[in-house]
mmCIF file of C-alpha atoms and ligand atoms in Angstrom:
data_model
loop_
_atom_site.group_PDB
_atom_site.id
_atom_site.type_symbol
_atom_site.label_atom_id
_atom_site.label_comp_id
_atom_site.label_asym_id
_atom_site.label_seq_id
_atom_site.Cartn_x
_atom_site.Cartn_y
_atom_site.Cartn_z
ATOM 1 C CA UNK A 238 26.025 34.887 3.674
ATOM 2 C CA UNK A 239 24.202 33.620 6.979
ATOM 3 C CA UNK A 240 26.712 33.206 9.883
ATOM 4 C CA UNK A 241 23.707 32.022 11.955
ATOM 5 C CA UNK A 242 25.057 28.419 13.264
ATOM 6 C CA UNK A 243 22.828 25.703 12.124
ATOM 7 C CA UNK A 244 21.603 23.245 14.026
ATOM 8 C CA UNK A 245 21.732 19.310 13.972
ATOM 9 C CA UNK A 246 18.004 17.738 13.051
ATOM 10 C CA UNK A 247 18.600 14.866 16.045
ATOM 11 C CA UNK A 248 21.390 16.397 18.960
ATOM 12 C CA UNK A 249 20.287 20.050 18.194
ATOM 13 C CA UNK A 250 24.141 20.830 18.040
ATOM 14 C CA UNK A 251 26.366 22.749 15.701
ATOM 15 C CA UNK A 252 26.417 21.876 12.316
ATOM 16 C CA UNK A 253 29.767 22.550 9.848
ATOM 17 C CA UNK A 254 30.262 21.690 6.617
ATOM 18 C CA UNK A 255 28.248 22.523 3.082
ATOM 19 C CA UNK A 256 25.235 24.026 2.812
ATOM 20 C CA UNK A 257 22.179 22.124 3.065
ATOM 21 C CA UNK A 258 23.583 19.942 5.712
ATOM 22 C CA UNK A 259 21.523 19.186 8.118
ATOM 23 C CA UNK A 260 22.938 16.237 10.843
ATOM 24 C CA UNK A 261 26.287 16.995 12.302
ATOM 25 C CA UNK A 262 27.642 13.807 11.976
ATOM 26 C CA UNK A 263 27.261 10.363 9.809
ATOM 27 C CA UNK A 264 26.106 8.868 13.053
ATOM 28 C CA UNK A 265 23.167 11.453 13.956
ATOM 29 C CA UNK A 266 21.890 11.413 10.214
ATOM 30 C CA UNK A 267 21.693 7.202 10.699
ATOM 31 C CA UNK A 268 20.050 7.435 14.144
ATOM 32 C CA UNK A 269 17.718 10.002 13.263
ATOM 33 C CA UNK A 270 16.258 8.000 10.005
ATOM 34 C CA UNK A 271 16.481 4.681 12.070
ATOM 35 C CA UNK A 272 14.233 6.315 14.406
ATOM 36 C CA UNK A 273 12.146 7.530 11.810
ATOM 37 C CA UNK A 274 11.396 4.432 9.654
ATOM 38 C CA UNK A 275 10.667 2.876 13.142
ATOM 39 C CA UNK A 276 7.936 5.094 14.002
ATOM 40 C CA UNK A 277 6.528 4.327 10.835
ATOM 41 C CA UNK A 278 6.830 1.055 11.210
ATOM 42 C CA UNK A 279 5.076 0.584 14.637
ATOM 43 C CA UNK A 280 1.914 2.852 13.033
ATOM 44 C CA UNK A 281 1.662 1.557 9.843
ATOM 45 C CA UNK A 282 1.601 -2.307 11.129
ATOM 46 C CA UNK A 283 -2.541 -2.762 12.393
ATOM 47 C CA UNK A 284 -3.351 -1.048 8.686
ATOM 48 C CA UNK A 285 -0.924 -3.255 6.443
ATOM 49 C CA UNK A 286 -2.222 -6.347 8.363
ATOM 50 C CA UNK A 287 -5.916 -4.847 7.717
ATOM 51 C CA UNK A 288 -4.909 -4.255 3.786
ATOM 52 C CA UNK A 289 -3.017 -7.671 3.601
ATOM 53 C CA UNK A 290 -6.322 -9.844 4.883
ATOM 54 C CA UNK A 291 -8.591 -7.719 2.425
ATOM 55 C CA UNK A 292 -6.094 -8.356 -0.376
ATOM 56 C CA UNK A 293 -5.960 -12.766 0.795
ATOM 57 C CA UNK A 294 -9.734 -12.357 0.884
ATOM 58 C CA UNK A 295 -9.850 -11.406 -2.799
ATOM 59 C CA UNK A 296 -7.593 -14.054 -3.001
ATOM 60 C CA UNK A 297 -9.664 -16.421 -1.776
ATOM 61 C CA UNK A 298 -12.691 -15.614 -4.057
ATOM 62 C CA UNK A 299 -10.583 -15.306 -6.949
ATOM 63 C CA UNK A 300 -8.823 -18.295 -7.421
ATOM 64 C CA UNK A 301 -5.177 -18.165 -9.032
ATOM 65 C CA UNK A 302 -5.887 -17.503 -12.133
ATOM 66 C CA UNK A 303 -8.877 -15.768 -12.774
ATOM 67 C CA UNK A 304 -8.681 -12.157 -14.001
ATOM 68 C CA UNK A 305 -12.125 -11.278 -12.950
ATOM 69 C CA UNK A 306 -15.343 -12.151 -10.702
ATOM 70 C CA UNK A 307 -18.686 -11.059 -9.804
ATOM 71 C CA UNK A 308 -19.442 -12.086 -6.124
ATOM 72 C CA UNK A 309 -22.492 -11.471 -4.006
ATOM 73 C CA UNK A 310 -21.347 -9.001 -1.054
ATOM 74 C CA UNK A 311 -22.847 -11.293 1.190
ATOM 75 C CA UNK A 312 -20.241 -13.226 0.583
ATOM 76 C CA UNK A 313 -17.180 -10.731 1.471
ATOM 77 C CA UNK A 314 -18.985 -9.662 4.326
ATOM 78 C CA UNK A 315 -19.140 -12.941 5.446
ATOM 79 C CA UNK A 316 -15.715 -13.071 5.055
ATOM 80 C CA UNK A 317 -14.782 -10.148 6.906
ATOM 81 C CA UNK A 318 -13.611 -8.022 3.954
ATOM 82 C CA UNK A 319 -12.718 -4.006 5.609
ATOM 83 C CA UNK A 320 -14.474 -1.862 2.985
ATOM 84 C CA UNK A 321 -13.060 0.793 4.456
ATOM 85 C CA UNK A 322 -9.391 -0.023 3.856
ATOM 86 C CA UNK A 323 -7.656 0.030 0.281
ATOM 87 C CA UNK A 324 -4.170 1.102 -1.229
ATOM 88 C CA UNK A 325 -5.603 3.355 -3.933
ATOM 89 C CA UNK A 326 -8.861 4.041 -5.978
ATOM 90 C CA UNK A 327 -9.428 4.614 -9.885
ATOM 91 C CA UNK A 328 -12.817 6.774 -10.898
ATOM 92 C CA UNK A 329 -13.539 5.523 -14.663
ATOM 93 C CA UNK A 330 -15.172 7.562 -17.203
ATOM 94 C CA UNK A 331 -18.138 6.622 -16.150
ATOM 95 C CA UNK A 332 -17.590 7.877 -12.565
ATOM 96 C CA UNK A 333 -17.140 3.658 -11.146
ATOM 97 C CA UNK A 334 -14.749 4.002 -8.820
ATOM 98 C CA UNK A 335 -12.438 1.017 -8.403
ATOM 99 C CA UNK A 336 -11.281 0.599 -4.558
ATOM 100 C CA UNK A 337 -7.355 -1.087 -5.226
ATOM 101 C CA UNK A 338 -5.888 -3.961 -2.814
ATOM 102 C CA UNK A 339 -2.241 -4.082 -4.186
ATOM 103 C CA UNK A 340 -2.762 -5.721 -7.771
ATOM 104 C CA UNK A 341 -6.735 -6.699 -6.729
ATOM 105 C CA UNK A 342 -9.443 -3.981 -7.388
ATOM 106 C CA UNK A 343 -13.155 -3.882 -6.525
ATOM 107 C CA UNK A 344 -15.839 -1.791 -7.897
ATOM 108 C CA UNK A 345 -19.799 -2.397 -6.630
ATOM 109 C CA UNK A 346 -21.720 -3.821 -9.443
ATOM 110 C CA UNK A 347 -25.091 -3.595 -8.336
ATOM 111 C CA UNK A 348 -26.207 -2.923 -4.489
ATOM 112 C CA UNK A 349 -25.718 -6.706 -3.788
ATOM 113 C CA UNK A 350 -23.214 -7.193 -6.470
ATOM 114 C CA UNK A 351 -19.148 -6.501 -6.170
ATOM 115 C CA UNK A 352 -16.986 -7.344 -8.927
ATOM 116 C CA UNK A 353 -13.369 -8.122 -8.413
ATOM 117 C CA UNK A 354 -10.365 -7.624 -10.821
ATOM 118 C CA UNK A 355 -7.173 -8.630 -11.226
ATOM 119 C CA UNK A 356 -4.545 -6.063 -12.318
ATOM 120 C CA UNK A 357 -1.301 -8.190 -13.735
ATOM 121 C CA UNK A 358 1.661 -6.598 -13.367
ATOM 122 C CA UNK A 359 3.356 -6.278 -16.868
ATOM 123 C CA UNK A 360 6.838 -8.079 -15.375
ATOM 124 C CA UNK A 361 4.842 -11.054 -14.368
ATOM 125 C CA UNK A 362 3.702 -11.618 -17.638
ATOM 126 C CA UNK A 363 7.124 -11.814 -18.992
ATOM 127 C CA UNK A 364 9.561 -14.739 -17.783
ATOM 128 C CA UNK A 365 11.835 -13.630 -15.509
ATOM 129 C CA UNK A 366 15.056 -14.425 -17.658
ATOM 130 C CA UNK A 367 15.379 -14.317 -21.290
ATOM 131 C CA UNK A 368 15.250 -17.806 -22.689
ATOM 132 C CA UNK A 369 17.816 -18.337 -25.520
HETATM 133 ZN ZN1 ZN B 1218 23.876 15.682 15.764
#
């Protein structure tokens, strides 16, 4: 057994207690993750805003209901739609890769051609409360 005296992640003090501790107190452990979600917050702000215009862009083209569109690109670009910017990206089988906004998706269709897809979430397609 280690008799080394741990050390608090935030004050750097002692730490007592179980193993795998790591804060010395309830207080250091709540500043420490306060802190940290903070940071992330300041950062992450100028990219959500970047994904959440790219995602009301698609939007836009798409209408409420449709599922899926072909646009030209001239008309995203003309829009202002970041490229560049996406949550996550699907390769198909037949090596399209689909760049993800959230539920949206894009793929390029042809060099002047984009189409856009809808992804439904599966909860949205059932009512939110049983009906009796
Ligand atoms: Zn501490």
């Amino acid at each position: 057994m280690s008799t080394s005296t741990r050390k608090c992640r935030y004050c750097k003090g002692p730490v007592v207690g179980r193993k795998g501790k790591i804060f010395c107190s309830v207080e250091c452990k709540s500043i420490y993750h306060y802190r940290l979600r903070a940071a992330t917050f300041d950062t992450a702000i100028p990219i959500d805003k970047i994904l959440h215009r790219n995602r009301s862009i698609l939007l836009e083209i798409m209408g409420k209901n449709k599922s899926q569109k072909k646009v030209d690109k001239i008309e995203m670009d003309r829009k202002k739609f970041n490229y560049s910017y996406f949550t996550h990206s699907f390769t198909n089988s037949k090596g399209k890769v689909y760049y993800y906004l959230y539920d949206f998706a894009w793929m390029a269709f042809s060099d002047q051609e984009v189409l856009i897809i809808r992804k439904r979430s599966p909860a949205k397609d059932k009512p939110a409360f049983p009906t009796p």
